[in-house]
Coordinates of N, CA and C and ligand atoms in Angstrom, one line a residue:
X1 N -25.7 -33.9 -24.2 CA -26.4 -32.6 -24.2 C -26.7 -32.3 -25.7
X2 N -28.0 -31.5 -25.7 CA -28.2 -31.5 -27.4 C -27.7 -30.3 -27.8
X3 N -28.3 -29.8 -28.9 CA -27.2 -29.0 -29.9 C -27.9 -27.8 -29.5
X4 N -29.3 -27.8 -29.1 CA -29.9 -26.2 -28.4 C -29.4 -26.4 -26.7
X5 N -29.4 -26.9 -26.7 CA -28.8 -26.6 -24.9 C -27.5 -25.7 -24.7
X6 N -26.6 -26.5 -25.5 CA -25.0 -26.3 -25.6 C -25.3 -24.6 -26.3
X7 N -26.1 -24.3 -27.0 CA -26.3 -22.7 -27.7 C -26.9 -21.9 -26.6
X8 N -27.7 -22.2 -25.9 CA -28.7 -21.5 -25.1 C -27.3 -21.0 -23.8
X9 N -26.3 -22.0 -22.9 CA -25.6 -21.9 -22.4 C -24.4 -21.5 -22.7
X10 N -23.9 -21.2 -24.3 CA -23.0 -20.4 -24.5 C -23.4 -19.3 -24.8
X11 N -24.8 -18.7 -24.8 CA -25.5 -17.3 -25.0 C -24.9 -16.8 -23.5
X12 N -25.8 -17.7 -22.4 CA -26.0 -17.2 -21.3 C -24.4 -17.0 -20.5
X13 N -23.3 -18.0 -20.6 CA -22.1 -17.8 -20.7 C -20.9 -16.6 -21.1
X14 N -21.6 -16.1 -22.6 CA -20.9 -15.2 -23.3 C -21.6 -13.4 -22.2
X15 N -22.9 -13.7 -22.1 CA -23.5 -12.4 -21.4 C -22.5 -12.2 -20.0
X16 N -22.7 -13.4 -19.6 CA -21.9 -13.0 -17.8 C -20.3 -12.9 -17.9
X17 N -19.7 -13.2 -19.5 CA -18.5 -13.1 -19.1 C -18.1 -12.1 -20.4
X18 N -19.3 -11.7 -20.9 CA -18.5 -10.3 -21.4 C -19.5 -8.9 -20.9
X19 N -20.5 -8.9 -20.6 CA -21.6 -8.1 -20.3 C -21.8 -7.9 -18.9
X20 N -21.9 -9.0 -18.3 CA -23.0 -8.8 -16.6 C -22.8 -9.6 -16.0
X21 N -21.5 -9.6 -15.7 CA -21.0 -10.9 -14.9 C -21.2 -10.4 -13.1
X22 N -21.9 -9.0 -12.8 CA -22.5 -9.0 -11.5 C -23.9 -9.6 -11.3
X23 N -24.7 -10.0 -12.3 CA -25.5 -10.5 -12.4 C -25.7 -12.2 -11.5
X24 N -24.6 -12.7 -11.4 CA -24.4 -13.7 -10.3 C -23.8 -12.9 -10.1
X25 N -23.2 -12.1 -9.0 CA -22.3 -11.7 -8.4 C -21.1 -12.5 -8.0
X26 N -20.5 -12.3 -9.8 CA -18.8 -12.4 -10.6 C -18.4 -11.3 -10.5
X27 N -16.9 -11.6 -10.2 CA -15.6 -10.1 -10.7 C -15.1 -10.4 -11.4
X28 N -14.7 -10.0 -12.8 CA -14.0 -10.4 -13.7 C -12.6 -9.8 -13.4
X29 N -11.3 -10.2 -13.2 CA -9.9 -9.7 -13.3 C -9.7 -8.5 -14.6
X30 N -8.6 -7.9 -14.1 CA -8.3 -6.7 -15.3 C -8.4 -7.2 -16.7
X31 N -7.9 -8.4 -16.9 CA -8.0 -9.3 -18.2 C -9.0 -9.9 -18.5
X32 N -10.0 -9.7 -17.5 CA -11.5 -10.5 -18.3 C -11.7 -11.9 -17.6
X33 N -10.7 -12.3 -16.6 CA -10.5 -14.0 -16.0 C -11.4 -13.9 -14.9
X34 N -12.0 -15.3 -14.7 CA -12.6 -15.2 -13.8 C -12.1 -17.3 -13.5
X35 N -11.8 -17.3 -11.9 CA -11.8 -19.1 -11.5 C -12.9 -19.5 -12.2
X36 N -12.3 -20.7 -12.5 CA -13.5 -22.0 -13.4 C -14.3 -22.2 -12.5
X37 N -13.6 -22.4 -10.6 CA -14.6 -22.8 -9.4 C -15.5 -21.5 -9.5
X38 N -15.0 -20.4 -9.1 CA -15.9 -19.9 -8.8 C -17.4 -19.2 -10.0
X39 N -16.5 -19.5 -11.3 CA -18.2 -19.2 -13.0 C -18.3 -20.9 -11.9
X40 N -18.4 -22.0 -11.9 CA -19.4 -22.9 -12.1 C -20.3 -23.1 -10.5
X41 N -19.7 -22.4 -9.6 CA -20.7 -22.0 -8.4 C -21.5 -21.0 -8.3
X42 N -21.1 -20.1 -9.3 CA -22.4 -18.9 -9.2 C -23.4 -18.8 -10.6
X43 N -22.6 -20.3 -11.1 CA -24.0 -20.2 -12.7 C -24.3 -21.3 -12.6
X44 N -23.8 -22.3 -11.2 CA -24.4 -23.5 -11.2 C -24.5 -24.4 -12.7
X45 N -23.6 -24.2 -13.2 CA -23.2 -24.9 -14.6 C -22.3 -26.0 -14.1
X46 N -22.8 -27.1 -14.9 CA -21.7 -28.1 -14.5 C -20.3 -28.3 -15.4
X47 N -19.7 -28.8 -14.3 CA -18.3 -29.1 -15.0 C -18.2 -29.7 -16.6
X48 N -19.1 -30.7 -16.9 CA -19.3 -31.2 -17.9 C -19.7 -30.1 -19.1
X49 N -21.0 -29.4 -18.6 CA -21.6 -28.5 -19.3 C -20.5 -27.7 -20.2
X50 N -19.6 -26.8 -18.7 CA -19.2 -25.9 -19.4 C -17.9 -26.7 -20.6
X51 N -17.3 -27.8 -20.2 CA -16.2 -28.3 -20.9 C -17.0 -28.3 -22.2
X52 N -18.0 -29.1 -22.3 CA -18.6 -29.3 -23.5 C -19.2 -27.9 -24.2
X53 N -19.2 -26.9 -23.7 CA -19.6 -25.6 -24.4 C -18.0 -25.2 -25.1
X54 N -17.2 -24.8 -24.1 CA -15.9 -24.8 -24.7 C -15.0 -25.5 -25.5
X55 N -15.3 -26.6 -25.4 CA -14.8 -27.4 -26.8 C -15.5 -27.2 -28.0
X56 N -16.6 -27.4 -27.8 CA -17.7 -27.4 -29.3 C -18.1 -26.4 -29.7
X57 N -17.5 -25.1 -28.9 CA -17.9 -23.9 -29.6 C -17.5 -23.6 -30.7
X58 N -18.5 -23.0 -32.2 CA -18.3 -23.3 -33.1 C -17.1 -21.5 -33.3
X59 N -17.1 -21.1 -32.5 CA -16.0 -19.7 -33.0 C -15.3 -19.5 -31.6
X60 N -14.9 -20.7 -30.6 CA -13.9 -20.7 -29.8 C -14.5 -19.4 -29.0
X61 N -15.5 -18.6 -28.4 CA -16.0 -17.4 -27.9 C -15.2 -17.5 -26.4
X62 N -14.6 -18.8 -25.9 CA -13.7 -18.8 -24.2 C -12.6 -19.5 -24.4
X63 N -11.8 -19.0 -23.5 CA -11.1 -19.3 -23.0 C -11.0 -20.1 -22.0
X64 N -10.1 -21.4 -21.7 CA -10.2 -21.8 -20.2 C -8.3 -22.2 -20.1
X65 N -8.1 -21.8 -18.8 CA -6.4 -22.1 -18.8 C -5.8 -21.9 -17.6
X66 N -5.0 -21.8 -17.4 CA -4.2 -22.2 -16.1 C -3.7 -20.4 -15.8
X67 N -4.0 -20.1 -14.5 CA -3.4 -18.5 -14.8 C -1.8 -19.1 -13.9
X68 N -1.4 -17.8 -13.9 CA 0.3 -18.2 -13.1 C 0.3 -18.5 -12.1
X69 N -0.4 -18.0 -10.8 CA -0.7 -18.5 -9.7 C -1.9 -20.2 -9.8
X70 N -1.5 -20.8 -10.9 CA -1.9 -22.1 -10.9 C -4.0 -22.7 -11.1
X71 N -4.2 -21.1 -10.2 CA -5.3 -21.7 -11.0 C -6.3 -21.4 -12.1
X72 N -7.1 -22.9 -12.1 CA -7.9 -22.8 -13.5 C -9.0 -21.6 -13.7
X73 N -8.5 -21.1 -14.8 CA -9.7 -19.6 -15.1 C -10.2 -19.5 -16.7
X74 N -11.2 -18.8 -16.6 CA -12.4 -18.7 -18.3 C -12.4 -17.0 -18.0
X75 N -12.3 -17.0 -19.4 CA -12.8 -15.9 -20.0 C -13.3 -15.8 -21.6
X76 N -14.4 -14.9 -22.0 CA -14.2 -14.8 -23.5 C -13.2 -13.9 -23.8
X77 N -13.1 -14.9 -25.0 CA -12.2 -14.1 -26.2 C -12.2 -12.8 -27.0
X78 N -13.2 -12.5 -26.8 CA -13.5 -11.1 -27.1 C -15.1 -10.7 -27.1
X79 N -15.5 -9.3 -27.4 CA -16.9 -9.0 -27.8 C -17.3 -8.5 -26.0
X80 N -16.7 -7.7 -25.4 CA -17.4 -7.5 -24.1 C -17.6 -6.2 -24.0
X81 N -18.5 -5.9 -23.3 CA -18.8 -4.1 -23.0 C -18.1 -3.6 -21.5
X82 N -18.2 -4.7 -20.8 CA -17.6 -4.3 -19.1 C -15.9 -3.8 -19.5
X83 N -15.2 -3.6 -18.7 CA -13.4 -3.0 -19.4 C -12.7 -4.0 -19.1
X84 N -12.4 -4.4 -19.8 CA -11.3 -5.7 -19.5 C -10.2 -5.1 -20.7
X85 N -8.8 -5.5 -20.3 CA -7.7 -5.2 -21.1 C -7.7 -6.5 -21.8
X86 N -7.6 -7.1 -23.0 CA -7.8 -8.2 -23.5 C -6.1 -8.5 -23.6
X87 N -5.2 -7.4 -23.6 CA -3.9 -7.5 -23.9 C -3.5 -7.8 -25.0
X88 N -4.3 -7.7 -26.2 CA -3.5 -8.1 -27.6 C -2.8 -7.1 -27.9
X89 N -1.8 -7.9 -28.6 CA -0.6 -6.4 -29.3 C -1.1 -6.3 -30.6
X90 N -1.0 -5.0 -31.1 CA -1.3 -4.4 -32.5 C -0.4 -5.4 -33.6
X91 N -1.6 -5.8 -34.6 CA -1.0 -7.1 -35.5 C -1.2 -6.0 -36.8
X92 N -0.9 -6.4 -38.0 CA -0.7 -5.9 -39.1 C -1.7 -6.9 -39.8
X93 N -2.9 -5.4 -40.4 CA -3.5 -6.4 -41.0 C -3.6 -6.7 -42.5
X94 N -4.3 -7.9 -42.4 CA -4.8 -8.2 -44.3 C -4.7 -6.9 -45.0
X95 N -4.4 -6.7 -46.4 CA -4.8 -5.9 -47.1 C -6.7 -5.4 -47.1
X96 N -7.4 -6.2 -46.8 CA -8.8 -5.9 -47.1 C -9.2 -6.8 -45.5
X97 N -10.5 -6.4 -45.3 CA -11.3 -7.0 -44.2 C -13.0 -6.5 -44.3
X98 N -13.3 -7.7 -43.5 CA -14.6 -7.2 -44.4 C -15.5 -6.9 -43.2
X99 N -16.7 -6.4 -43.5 CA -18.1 -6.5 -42.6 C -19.1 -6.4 -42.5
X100 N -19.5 -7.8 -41.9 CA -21.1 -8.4 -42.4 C -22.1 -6.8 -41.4
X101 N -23.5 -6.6 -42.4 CA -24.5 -6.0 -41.1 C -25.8 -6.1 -42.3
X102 N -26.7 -5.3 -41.8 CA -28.1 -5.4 -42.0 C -28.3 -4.0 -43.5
X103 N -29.1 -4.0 -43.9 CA -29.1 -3.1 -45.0 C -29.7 -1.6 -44.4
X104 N -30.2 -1.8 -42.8 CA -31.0 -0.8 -42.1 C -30.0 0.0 -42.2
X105 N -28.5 -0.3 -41.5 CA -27.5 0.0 -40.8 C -26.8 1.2 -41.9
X106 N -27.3 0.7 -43.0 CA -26.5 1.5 -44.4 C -26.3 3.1 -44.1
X107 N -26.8 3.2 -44.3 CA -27.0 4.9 -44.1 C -26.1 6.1 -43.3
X108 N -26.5 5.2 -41.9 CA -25.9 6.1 -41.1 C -24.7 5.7 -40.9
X109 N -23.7 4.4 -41.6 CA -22.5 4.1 -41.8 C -22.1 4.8 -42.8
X110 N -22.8 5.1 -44.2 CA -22.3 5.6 -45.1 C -21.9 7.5 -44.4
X111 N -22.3 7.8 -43.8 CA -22.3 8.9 -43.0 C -20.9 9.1 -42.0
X112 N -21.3 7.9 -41.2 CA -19.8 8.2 -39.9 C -18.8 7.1 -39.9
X113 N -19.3 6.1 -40.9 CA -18.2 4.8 -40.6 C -18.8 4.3 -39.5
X114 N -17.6 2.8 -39.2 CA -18.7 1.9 -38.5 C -18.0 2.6 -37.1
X115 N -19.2 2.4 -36.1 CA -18.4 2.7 -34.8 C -18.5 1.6 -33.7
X116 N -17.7 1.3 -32.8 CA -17.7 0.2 -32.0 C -19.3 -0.1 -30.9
X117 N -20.2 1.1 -30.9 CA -21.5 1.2 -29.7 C -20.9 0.5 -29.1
X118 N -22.1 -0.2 -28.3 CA -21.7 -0.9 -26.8 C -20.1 -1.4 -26.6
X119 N -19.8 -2.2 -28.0 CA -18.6 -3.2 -27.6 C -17.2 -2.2 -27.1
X120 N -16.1 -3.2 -27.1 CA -15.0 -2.2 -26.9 C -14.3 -1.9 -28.7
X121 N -14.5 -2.5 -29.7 CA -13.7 -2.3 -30.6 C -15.0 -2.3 -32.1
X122 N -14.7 -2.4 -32.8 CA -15.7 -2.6 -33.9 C -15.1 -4.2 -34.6
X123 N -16.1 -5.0 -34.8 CA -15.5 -6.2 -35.3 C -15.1 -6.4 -36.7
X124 N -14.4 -7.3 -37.1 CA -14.4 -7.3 -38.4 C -13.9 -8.8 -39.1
X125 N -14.4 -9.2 -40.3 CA -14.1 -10.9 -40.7 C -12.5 -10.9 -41.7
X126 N -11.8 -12.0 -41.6 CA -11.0 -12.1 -42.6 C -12.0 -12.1 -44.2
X127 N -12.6 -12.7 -43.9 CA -13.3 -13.1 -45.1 C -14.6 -12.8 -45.2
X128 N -15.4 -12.9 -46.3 CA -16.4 -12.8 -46.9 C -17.9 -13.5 -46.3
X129 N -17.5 -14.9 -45.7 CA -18.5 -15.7 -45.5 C -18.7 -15.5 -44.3
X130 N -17.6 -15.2 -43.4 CA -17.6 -15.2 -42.4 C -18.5 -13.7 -42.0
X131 N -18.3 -12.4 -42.5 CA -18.9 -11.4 -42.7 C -20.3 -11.4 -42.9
X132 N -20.7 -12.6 -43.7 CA -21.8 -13.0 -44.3 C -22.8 -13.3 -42.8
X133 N -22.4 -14.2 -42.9 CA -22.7 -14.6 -40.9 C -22.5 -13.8 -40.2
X134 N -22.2 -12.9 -39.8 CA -22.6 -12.0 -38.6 C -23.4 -11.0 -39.2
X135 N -23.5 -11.0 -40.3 CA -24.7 -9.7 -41.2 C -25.8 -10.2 -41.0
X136 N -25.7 -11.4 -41.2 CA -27.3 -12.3 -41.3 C -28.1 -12.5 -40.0
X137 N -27.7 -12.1 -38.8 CA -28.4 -12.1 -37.4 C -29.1 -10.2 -37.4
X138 N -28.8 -9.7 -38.6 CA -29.5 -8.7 -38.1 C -30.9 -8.8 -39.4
X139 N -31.7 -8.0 -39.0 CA -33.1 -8.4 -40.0 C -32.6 -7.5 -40.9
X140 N -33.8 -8.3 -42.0 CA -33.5 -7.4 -43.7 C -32.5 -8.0 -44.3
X141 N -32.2 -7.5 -45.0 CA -31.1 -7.7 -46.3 C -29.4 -7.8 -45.4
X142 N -28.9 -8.7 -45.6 CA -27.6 -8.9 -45.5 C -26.7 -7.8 -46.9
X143 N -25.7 -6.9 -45.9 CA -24.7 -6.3 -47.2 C -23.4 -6.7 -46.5
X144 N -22.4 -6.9 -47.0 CA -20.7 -6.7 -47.0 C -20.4 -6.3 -47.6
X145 N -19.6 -5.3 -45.9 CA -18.9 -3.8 -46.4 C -16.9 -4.6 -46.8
X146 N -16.5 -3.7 -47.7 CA -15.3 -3.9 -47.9 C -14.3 -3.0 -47.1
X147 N -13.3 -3.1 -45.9 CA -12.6 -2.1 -45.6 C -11.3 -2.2 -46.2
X148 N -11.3 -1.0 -46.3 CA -9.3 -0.9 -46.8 C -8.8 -0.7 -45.5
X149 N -8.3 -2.2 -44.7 CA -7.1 -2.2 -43.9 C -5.9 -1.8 -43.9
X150 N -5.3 -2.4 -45.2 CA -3.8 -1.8 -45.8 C -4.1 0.2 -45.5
X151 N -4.5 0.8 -46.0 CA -4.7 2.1 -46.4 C -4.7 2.8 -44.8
X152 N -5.8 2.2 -43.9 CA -6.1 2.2 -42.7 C -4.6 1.8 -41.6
X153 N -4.1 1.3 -42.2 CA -3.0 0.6 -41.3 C -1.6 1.5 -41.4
X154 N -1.7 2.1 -42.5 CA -1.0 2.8 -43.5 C -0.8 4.6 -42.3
X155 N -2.2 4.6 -42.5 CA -2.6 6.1 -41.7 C -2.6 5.8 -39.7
X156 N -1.9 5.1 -39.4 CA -1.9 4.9 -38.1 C -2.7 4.0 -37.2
X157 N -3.8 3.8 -37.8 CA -5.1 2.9 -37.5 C -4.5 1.3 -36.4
X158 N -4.6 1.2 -35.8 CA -4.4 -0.3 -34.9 C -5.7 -1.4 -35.3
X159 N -4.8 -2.5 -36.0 CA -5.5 -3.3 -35.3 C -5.3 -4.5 -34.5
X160 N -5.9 -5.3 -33.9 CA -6.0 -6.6 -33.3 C -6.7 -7.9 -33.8
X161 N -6.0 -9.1 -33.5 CA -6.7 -9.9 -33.6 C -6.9 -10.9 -32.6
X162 N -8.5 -11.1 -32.4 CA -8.6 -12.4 -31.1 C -7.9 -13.1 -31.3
X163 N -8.5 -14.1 -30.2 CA -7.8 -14.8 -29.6 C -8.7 -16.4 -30.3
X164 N -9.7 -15.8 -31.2 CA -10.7 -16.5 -32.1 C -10.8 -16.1 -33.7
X165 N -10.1 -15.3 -33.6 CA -9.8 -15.0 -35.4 C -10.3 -13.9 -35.8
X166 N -11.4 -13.2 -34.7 CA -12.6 -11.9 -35.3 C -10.9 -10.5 -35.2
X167 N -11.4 -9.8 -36.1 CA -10.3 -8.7 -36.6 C -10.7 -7.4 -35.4
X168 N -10.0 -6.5 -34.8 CA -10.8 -6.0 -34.0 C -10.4 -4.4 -34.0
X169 N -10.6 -2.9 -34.5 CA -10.2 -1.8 -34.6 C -11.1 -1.2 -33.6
X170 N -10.4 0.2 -33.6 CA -11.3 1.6 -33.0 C -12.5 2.2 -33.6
X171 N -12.2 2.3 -34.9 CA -13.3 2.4 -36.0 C -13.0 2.5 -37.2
X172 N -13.9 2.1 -38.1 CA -13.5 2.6 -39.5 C -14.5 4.0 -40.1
X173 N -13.6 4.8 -40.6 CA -14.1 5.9 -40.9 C -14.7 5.8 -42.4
X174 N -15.4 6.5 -42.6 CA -16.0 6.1 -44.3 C -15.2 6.2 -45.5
X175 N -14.0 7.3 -45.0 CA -13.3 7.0 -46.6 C -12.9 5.8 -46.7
X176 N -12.5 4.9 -45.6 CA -12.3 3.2 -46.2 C -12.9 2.0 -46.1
X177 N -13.9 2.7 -46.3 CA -15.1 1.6 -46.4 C -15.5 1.4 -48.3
X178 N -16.0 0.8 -48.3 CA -16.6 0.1 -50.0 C -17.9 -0.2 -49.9
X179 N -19.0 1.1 -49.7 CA -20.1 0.8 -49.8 C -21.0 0.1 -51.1
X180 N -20.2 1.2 -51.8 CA -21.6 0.7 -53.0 C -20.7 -0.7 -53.3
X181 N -19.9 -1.0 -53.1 CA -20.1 -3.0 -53.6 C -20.4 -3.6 -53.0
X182 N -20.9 -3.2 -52.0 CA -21.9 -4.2 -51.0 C -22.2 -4.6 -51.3
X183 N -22.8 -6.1 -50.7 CA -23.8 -7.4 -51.5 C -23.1 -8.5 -51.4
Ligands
LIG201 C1 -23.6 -1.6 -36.7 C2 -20.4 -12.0 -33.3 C3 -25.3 2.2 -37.7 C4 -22.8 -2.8 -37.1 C5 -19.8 -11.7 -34.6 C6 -23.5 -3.9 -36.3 C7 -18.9 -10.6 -34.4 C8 -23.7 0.8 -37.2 C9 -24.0 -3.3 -35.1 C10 -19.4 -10.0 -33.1 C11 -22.7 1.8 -37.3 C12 -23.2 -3.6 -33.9 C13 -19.8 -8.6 -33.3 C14 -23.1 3.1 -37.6 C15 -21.7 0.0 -36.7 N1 -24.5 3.3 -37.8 N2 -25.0 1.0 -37.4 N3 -22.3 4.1 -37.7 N4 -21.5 1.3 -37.0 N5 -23.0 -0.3 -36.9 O1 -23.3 -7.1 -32.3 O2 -20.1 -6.6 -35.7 O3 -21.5 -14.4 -31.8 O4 -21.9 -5.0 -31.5 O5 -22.8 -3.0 -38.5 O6 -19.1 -12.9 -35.1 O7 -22.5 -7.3 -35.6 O8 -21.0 -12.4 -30.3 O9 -21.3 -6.1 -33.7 O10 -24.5 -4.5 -37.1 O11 -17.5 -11.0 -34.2 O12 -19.3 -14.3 -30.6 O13 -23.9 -1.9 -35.3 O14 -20.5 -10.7 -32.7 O15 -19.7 -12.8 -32.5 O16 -23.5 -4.9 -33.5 O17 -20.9 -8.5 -34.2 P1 -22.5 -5.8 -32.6 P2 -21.2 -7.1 -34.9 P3 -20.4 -13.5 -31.2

């Protein structure tokens, strides 16, 4: 399978299993699971397909694994709007965390801080590069914001971390953000 196929089906993958999974007419469980039989009969995705999406995914976006009653189930790892309890427990985070966006976005963050919209949490990178990359899917100018996690973590603030590495809060409010060093 080539390298746009494997993208185009972990787009369409990531929608039904964090967004619109009635869209085939899927139930996702309280946790986001759904049987491997029943995602590859109603997206008509093949077994191969989907293994090869899940292995090669370049930021691990699913899960696939054995639930307790034995059988095989997928879910993503994060980033969904439908309710799913993802179940992570509150981790302590980094001193600093960062986050990639667009330079449009500036303004009305410098204003309210970032806020989660559609998703359930607001995302956030360990690092810089990684920030860099999710800033750069929006148009215009790429900035990274600096958060003070420590400070944040300090004043009660929760965070999480996937089950793929993305950092995940309620929101960040502006006093711990680092605008003007954006860039
Ligand atoms: C912006 C990718 C104006 C925020 C990545 C972002 C990530 C505000 C956009 C994951 C705002 C939301 C998530 C405010 C936040 N005013 N704009 N007050 N507060 N924003 O896609 O963080 O490929 O929901 O800066 O790796 O871009 O999906 O979040 O630009 O982990 O697996 O509102 O998506 O992972 O956009 O990306 P998104 P995101 P996947």
């Amino acid at each position: 399978m080539d390298h746009e196929r494997i993208v185009s089906l972990s787009k369409r993958m990531s929608r039904l299993l964090r967004h619109a999974p009635e869209r085939v007419g899927l139930t996702l469980d309280a946790a986001g699971w759904v049987p491997v039989a029943e995602f590859l009969a109603a997206t008509r995705i093949g077994r191969d397909e989907l293994d090869l999406v899940v292995a090669g995914n370049d930021k691990r976006r699913f899960a696939v694994e054995r639930g307790p009653d034995g059988v095989e189930r997928i879910r993503a790892n994060q980033g969904h709007s439908v309710p799913v309890q993802l179940g992570l427990a509150p981790v302590v985070p980094p001193e600093r965390l960062f986050h990639g966006t667009g330079a449009a976005a500036l303004e009305s963050i410098r204003a309210t801080g970032l806020d989660r919209g559609g998703r359930h949490h607001v995302h956030l990178s360990a690092d810089r590069a990684t920030a860099h990359r999710v800033g750069a899917r929006r148009r215009g100018a790429v900035v990274v914001l600096t958060v003070d996690s420590a400070a944040m973590h300090r004043a009660g603030h929760e965070f999480f971390r996937s089950a793929n590495g993305v950092w995940l809060t309620d929101a960040v409010p502006p006093s711990y953000l680092d605008v003007l060093g954006a860039g």
